CSV table of N, CA, C and O in Angstrom, one decimal:
chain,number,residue,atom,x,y,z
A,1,UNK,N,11.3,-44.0,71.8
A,1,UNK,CA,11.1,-42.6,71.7
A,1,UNK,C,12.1,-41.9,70.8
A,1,UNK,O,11.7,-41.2,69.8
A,2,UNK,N,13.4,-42.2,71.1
A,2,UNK,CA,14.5,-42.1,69.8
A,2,UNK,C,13.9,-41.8,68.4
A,2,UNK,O,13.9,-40.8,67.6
A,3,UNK,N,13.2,-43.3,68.3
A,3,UNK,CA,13.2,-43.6,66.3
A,3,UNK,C,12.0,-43.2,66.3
A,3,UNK,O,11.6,-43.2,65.1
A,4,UNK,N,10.7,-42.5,67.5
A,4,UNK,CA,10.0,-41.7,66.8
A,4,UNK,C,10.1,-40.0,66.5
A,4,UNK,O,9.4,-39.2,65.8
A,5,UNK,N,11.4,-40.0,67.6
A,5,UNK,CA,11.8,-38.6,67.0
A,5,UNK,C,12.4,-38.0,66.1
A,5,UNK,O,12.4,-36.8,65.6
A,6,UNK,N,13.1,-39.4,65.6
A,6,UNK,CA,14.0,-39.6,64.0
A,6,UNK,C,13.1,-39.6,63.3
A,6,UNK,O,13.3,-39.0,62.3
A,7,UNK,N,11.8,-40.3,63.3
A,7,UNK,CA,10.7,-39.8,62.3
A,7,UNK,C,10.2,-38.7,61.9
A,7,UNK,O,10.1,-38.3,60.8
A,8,UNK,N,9.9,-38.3,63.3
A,8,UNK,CA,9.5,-37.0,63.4
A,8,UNK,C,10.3,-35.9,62.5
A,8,UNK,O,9.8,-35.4,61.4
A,9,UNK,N,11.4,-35.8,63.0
A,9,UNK,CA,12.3,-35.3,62.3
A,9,UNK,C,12.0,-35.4,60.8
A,9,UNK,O,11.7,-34.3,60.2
A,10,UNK,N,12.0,-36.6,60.1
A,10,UNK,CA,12.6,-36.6,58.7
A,10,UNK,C,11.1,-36.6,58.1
A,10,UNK,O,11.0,-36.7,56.9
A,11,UNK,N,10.1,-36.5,58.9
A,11,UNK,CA,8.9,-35.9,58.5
A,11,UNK,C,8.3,-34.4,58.3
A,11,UNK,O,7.4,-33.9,57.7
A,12,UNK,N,9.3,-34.1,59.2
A,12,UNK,CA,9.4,-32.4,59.2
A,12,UNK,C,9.9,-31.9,58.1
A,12,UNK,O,9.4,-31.2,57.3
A,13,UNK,N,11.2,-32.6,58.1
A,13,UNK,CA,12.1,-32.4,57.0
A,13,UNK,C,11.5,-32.1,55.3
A,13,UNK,O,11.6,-31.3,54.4
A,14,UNK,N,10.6,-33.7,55.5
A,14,UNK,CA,10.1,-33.9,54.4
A,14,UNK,C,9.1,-32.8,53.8
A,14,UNK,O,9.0,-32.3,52.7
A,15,UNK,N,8.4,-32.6,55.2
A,15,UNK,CA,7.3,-31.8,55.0
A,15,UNK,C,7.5,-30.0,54.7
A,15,UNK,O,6.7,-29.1,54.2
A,16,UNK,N,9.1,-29.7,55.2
A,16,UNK,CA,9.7,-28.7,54.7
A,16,UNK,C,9.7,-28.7,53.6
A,16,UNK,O,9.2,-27.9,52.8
A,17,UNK,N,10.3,-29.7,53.2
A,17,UNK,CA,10.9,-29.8,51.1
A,17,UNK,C,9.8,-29.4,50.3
A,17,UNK,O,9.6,-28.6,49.4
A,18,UNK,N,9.0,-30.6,51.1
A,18,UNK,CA,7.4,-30.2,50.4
A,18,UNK,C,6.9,-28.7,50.3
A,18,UNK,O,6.2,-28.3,49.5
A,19,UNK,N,7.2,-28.2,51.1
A,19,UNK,CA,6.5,-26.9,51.2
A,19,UNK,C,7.5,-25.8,50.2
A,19,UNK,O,7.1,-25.0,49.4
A,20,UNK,N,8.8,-26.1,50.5
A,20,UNK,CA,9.8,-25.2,49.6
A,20,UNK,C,9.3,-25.7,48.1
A,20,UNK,O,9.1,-24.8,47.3
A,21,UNK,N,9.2,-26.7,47.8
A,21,UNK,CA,8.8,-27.1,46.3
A,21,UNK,C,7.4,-26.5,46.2
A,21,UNK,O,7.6,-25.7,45.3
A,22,UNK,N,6.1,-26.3,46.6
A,22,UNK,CA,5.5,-25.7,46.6
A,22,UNK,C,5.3,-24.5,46.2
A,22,UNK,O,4.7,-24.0,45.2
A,23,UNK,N,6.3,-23.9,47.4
A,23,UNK,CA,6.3,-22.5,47.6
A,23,UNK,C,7.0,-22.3,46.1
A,23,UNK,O,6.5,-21.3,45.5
A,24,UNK,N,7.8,-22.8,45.5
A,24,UNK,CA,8.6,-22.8,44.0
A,24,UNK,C,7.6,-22.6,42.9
A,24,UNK,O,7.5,-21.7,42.2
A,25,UNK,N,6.8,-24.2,42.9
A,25,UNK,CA,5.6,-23.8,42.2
A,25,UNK,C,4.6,-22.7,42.0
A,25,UNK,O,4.2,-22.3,41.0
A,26,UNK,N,4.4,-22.4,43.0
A,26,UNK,CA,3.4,-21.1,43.3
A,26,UNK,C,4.3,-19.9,42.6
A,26,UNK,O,3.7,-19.3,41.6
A,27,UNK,N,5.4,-19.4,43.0
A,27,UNK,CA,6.3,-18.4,42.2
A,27,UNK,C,6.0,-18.3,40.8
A,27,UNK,O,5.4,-17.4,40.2
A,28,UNK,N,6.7,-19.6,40.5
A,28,UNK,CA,6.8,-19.8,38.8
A,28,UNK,C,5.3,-19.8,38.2
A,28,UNK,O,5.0,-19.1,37.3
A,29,UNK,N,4.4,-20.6,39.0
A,29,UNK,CA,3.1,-20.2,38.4
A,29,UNK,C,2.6,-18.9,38.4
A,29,UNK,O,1.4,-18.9,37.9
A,30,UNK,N,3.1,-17.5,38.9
A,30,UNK,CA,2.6,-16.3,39.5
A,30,UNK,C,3.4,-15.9,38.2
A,30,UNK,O,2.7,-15.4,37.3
A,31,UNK,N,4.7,-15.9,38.0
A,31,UNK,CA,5.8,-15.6,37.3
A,31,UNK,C,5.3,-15.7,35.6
A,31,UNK,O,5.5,-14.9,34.7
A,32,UNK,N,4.7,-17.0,35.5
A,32,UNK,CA,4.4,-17.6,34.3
A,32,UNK,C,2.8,-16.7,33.9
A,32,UNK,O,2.7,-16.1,32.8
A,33,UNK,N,1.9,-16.7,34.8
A,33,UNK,CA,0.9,-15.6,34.2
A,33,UNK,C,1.1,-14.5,34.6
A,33,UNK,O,0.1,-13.8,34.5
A,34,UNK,N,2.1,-14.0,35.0
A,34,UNK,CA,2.2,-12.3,34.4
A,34,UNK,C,3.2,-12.1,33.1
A,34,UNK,O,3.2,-11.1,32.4
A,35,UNK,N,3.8,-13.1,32.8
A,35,UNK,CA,4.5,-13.2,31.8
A,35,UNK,C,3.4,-13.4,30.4
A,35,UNK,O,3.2,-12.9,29.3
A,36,UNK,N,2.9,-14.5,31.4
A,36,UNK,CA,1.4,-14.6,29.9
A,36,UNK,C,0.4,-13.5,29.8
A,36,UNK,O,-0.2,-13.3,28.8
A,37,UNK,N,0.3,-12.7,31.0
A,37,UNK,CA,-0.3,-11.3,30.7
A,37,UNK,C,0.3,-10.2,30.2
A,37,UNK,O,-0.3,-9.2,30.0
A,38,UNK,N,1.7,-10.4,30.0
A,38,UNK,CA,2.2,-9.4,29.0
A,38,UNK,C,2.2,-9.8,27.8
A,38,UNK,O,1.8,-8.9,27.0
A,39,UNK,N,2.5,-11.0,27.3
A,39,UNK,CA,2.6,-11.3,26.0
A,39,UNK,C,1.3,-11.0,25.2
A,39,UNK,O,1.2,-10.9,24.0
A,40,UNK,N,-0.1,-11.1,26.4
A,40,UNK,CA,-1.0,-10.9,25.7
A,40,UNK,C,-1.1,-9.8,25.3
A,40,UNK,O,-1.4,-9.5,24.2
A,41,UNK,N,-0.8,-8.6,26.4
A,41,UNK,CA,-1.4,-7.3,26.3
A,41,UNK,C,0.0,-6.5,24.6
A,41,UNK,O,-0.2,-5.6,23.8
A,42,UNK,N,1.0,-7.4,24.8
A,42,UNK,CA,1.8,-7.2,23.5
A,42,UNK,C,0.9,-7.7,22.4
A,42,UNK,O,0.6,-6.7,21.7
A,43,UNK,N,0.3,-8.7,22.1
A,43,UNK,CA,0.0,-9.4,21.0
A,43,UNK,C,-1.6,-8.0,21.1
A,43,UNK,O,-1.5,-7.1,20.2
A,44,UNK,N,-2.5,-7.9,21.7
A,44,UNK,CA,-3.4,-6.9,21.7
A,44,UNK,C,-2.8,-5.2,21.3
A,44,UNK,O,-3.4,-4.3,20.7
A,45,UNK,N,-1.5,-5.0,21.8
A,45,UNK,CA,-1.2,-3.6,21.1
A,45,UNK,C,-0.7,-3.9,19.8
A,45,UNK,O,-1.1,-3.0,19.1
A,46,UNK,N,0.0,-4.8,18.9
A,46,UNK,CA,0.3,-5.6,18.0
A,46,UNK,C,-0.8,-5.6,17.1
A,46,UNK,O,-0.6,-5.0,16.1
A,47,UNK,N,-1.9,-6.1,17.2
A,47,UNK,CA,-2.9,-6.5,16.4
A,47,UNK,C,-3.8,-4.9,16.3
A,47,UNK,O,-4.7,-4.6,15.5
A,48,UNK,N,-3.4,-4.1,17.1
A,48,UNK,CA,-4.1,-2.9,17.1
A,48,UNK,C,-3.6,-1.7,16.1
A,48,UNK,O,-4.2,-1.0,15.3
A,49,UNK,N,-2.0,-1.8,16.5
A,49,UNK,CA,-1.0,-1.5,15.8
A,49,UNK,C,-1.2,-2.0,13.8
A,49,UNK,O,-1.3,-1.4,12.7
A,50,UNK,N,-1.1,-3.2,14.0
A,50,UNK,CA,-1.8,-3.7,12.4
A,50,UNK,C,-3.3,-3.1,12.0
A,50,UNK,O,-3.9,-2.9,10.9
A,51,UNK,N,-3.5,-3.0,12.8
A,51,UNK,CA,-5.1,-2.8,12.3
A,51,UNK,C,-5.2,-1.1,11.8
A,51,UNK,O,-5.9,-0.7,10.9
A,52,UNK,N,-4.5,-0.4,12.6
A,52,UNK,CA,-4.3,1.2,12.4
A,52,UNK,C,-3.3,1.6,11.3
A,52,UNK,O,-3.1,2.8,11.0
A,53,UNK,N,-2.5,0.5,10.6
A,53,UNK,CA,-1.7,0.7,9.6
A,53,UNK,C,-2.3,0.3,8.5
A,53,UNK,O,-2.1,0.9,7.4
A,54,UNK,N,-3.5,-1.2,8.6
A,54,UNK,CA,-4.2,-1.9,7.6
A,54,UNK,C,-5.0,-0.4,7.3
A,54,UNK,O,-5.0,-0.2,6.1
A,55,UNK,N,-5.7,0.6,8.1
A,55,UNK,CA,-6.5,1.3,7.2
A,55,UNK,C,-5.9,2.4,6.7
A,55,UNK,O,-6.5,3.0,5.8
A,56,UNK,N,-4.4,2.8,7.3
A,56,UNK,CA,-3.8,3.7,6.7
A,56,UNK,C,-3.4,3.3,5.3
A,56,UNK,O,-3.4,4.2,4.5
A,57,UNK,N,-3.2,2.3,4.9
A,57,UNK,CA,-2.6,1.8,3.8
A,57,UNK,C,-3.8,1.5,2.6
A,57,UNK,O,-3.7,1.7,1.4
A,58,UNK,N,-5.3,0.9,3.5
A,58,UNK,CA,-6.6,1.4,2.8
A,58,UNK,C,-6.3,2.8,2.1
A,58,UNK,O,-6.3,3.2,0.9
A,59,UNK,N,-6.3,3.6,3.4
A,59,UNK,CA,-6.6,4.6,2.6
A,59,UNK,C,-5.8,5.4,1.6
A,59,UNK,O,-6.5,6.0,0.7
A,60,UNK,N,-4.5,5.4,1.6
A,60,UNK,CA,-3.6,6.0,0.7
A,60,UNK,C,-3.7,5.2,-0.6
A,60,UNK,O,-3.2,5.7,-1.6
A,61,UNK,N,-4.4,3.8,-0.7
A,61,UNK,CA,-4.5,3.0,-1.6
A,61,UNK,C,-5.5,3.8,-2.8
A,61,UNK,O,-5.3,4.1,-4.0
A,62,UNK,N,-6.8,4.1,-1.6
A,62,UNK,CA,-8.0,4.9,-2.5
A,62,UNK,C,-7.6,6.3,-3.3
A,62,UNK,O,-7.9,6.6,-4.5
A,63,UNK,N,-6.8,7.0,-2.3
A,63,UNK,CA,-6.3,8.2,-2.7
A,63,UNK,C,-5.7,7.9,-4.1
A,63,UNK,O,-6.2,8.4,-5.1
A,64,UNK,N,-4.6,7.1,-3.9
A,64,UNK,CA,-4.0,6.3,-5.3
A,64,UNK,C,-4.5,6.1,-6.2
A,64,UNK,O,-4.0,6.4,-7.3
A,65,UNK,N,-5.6,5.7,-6.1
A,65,UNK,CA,-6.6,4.8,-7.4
A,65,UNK,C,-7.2,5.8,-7.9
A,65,UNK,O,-7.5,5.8,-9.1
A,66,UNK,N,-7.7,6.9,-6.8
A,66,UNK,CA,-8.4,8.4,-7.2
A,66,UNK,C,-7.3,8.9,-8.0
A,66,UNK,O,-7.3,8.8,-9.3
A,67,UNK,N,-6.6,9.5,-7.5
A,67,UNK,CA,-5.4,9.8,-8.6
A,67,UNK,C,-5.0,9.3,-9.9
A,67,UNK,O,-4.5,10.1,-10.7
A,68,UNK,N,-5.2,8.0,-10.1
A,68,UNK,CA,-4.9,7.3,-11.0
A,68,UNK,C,-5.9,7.9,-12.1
A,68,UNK,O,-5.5,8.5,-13.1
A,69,UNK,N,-7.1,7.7,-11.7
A,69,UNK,CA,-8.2,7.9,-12.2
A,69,UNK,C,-8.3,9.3,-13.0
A,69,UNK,O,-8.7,9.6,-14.1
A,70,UNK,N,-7.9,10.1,-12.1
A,70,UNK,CA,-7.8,11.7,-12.7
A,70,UNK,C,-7.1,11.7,-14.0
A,70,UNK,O,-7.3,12.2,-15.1
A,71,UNK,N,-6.0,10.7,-13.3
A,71,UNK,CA,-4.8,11.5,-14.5
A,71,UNK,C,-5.1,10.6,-15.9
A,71,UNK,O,-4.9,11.1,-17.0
A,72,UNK,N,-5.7,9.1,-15.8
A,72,UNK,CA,-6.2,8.6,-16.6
A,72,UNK,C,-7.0,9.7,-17.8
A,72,UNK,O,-6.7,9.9,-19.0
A,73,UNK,N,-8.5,10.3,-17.1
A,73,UNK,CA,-9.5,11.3,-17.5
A,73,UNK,C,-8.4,11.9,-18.3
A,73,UNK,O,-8.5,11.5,-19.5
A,74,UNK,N,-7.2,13.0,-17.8
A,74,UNK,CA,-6.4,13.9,-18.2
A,74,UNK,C,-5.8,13.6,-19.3
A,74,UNK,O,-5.6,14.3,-20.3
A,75,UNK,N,-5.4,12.2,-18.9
A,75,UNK,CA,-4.9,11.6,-20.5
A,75,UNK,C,-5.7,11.1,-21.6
A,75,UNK,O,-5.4,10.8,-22.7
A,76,UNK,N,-6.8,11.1,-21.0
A,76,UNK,CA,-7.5,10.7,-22.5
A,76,UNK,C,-8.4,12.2,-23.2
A,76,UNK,O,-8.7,12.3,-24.4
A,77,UNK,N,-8.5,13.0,-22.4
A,77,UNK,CA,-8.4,14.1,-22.8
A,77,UNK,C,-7.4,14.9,-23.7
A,77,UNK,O,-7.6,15.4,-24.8
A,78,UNK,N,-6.5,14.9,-23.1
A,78,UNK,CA,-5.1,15.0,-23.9
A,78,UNK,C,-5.2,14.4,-25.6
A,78,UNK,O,-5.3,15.1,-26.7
A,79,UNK,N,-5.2,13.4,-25.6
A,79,UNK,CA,-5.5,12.4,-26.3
A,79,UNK,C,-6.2,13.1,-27.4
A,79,UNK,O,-5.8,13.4,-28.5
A,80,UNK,N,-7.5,13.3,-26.8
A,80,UNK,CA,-8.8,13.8,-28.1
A,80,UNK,C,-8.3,15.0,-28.5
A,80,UNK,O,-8.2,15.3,-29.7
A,81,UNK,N,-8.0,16.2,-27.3
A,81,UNK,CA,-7.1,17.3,-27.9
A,81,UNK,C,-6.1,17.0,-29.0
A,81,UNK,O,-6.3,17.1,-30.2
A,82,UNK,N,-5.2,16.7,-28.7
A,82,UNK,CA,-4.0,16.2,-29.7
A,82,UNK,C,-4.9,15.8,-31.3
A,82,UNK,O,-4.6,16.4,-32.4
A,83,UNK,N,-5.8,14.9,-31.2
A,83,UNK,CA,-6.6,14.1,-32.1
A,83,UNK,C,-7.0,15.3,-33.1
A,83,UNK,O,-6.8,15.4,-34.3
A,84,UNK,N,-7.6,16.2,-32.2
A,84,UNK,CA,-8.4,17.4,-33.0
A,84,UNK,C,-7.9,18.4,-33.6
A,84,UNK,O,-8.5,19.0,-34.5
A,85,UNK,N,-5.9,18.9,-32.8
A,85,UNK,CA,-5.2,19.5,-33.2
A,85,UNK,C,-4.4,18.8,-34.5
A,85,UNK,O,-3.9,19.7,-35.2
A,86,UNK,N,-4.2,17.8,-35.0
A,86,UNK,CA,-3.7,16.5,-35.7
A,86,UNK,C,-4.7,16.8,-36.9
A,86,UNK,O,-4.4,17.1,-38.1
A,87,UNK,N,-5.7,16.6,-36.6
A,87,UNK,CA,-6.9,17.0,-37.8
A,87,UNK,C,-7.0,18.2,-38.3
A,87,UNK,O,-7.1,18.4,-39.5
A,88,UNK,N,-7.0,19.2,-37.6
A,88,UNK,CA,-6.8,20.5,-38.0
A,88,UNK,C,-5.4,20.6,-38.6
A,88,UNK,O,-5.3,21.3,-39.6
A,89,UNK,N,-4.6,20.3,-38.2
A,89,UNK,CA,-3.0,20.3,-39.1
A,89,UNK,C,-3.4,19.9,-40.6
A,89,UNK,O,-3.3,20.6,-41.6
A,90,UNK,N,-4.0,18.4,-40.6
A,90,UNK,CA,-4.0,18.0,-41.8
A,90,UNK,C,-5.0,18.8,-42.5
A,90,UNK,O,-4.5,19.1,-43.6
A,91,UNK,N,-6.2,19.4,-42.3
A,91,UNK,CA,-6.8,20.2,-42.8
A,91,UNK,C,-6.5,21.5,-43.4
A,91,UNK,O,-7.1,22.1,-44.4
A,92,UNK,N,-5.3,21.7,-42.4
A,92,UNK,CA,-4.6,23.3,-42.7
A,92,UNK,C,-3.7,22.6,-44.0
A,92,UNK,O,-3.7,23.1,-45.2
A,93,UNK,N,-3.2,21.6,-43.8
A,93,UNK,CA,-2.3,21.0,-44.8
A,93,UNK,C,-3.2,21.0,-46.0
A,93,UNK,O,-3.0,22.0,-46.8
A,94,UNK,N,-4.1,20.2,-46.2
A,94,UNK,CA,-4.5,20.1,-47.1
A,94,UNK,C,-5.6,21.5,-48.2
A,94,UNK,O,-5.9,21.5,-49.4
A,95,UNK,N,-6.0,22.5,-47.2
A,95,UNK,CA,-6.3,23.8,-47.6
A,95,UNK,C,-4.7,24.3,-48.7
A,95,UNK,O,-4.6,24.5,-49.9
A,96,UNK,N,-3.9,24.5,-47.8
A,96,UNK,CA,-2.4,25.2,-48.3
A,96,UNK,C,-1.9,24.2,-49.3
A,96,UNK,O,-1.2,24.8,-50.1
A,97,UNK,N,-1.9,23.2,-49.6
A,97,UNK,CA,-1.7,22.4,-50.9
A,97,UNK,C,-2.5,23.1,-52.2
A,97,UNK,O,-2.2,23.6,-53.3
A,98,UNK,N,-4.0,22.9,-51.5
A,98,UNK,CA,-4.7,23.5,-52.7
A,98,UNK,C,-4.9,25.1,-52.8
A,98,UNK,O,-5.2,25.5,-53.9
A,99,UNK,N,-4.8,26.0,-51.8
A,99,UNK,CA,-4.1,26.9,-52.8
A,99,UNK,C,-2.9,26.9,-53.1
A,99,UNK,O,-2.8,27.8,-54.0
A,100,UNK,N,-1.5,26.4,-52.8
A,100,UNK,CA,-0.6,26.2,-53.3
A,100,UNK,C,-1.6,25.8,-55.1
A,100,UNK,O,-2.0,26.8,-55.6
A,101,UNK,N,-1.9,24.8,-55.6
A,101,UNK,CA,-2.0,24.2,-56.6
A,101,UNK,C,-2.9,25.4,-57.2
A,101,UNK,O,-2.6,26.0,-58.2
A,102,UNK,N,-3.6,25.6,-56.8
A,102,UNK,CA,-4.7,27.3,-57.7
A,102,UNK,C,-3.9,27.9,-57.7
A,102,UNK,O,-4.0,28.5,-58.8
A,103,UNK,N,-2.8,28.3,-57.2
A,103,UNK,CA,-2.0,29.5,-57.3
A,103,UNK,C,-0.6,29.1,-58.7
A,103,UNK,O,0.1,29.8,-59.4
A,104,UNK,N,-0.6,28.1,-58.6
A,104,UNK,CA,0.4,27.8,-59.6
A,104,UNK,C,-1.0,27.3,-60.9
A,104,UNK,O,-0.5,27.0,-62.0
A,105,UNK,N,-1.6,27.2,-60.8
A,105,UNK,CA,-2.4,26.6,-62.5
A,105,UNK,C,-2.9,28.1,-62.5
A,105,UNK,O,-3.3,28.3,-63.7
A,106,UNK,N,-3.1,29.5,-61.5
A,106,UNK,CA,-3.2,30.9,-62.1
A,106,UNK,C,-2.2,30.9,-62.4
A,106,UNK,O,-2.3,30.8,-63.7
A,107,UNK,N,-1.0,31.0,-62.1
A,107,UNK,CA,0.4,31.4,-62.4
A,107,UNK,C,0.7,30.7,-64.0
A,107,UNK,O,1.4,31.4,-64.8
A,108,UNK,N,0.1,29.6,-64.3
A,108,UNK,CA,0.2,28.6,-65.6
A,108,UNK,C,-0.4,29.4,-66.4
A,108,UNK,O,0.1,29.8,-67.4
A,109,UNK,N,-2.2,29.7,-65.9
A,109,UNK,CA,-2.9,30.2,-67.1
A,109,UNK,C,-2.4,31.9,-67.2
A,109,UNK,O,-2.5,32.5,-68.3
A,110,UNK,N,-2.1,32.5,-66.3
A,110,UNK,CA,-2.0,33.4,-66.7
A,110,UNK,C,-0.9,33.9,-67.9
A,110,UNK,O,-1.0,34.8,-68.7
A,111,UNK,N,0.6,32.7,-67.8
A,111,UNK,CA,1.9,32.7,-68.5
A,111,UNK,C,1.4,32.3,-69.8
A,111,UNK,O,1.7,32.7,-70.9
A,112,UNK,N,0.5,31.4,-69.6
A,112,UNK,CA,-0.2,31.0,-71.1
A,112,UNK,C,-1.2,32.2,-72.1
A,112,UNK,O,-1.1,32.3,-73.3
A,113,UNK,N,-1.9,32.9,-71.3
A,113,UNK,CA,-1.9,33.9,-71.8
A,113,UNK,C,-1.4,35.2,-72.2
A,113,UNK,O,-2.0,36.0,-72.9
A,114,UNK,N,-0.2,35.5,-71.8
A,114,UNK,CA,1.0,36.3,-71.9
A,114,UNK,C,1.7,35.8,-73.7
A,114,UNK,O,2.3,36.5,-74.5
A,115,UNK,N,1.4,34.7,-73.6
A,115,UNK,CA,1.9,33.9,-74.9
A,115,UNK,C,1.4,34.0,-76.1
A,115,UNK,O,2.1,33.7,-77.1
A,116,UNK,N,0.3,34.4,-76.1
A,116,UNK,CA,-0.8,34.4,-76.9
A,116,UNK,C,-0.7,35.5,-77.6
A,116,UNK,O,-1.6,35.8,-78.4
């Protein structure tokens, strides 16, 4: 009766341990998926978070490239202006040469006839 109550016993015992290791498991497994359900619900505000900066960055991109564009237009405009003011210079130049040059061959013929 003794050595089956010493059984008994160390079967209790055992069957205690067993259950405290259990009970340990069950924790850490409860512990471990709420842990894994935060990391998810992190990695889902994360990817949301990227996703709402990827179109912000779209978009200031377009804005950019629109602008680029303008100022491109502006500058090639500029450009033909300049082109047209440049031609008209040389035009103006080249009028004021030649009456410079009429005004000095009157100035010549007339001195030549003073001579006479």
């Amino acid at each position: 009766l003794r050595g089956l109550q010493q059984s008994l016993a160390e079967t209790m015992a055992e069957l205690e341990q067993q259950r405290r290791e259990v009970t340990g498991h069950q924790e850490k497994e409860k512990s471990l998926a709420a842990e894994l359900r935060a990391l998810r619900a992190q990695a889902e505000e994360t990817a949301a978070t990227h996703e709402r900066e990827t179109k912000t960055l779209r978009e200031q991109a377009m804005a950019a490239a629109k602008q680029r564009d303008g100022a491109l237009r502006e500058a090639e405009e500029v450009r033909a202006q300049l082109q047209l003011v440049a031609e008209a210079r040389a035009a103006g130049r080249r009028e004021l040469l030649e009456a410079q040059r009429e005004a000095r061959e009157s100035r010549e013929g007339q001195e030549a006839q003073r001579r006479q």
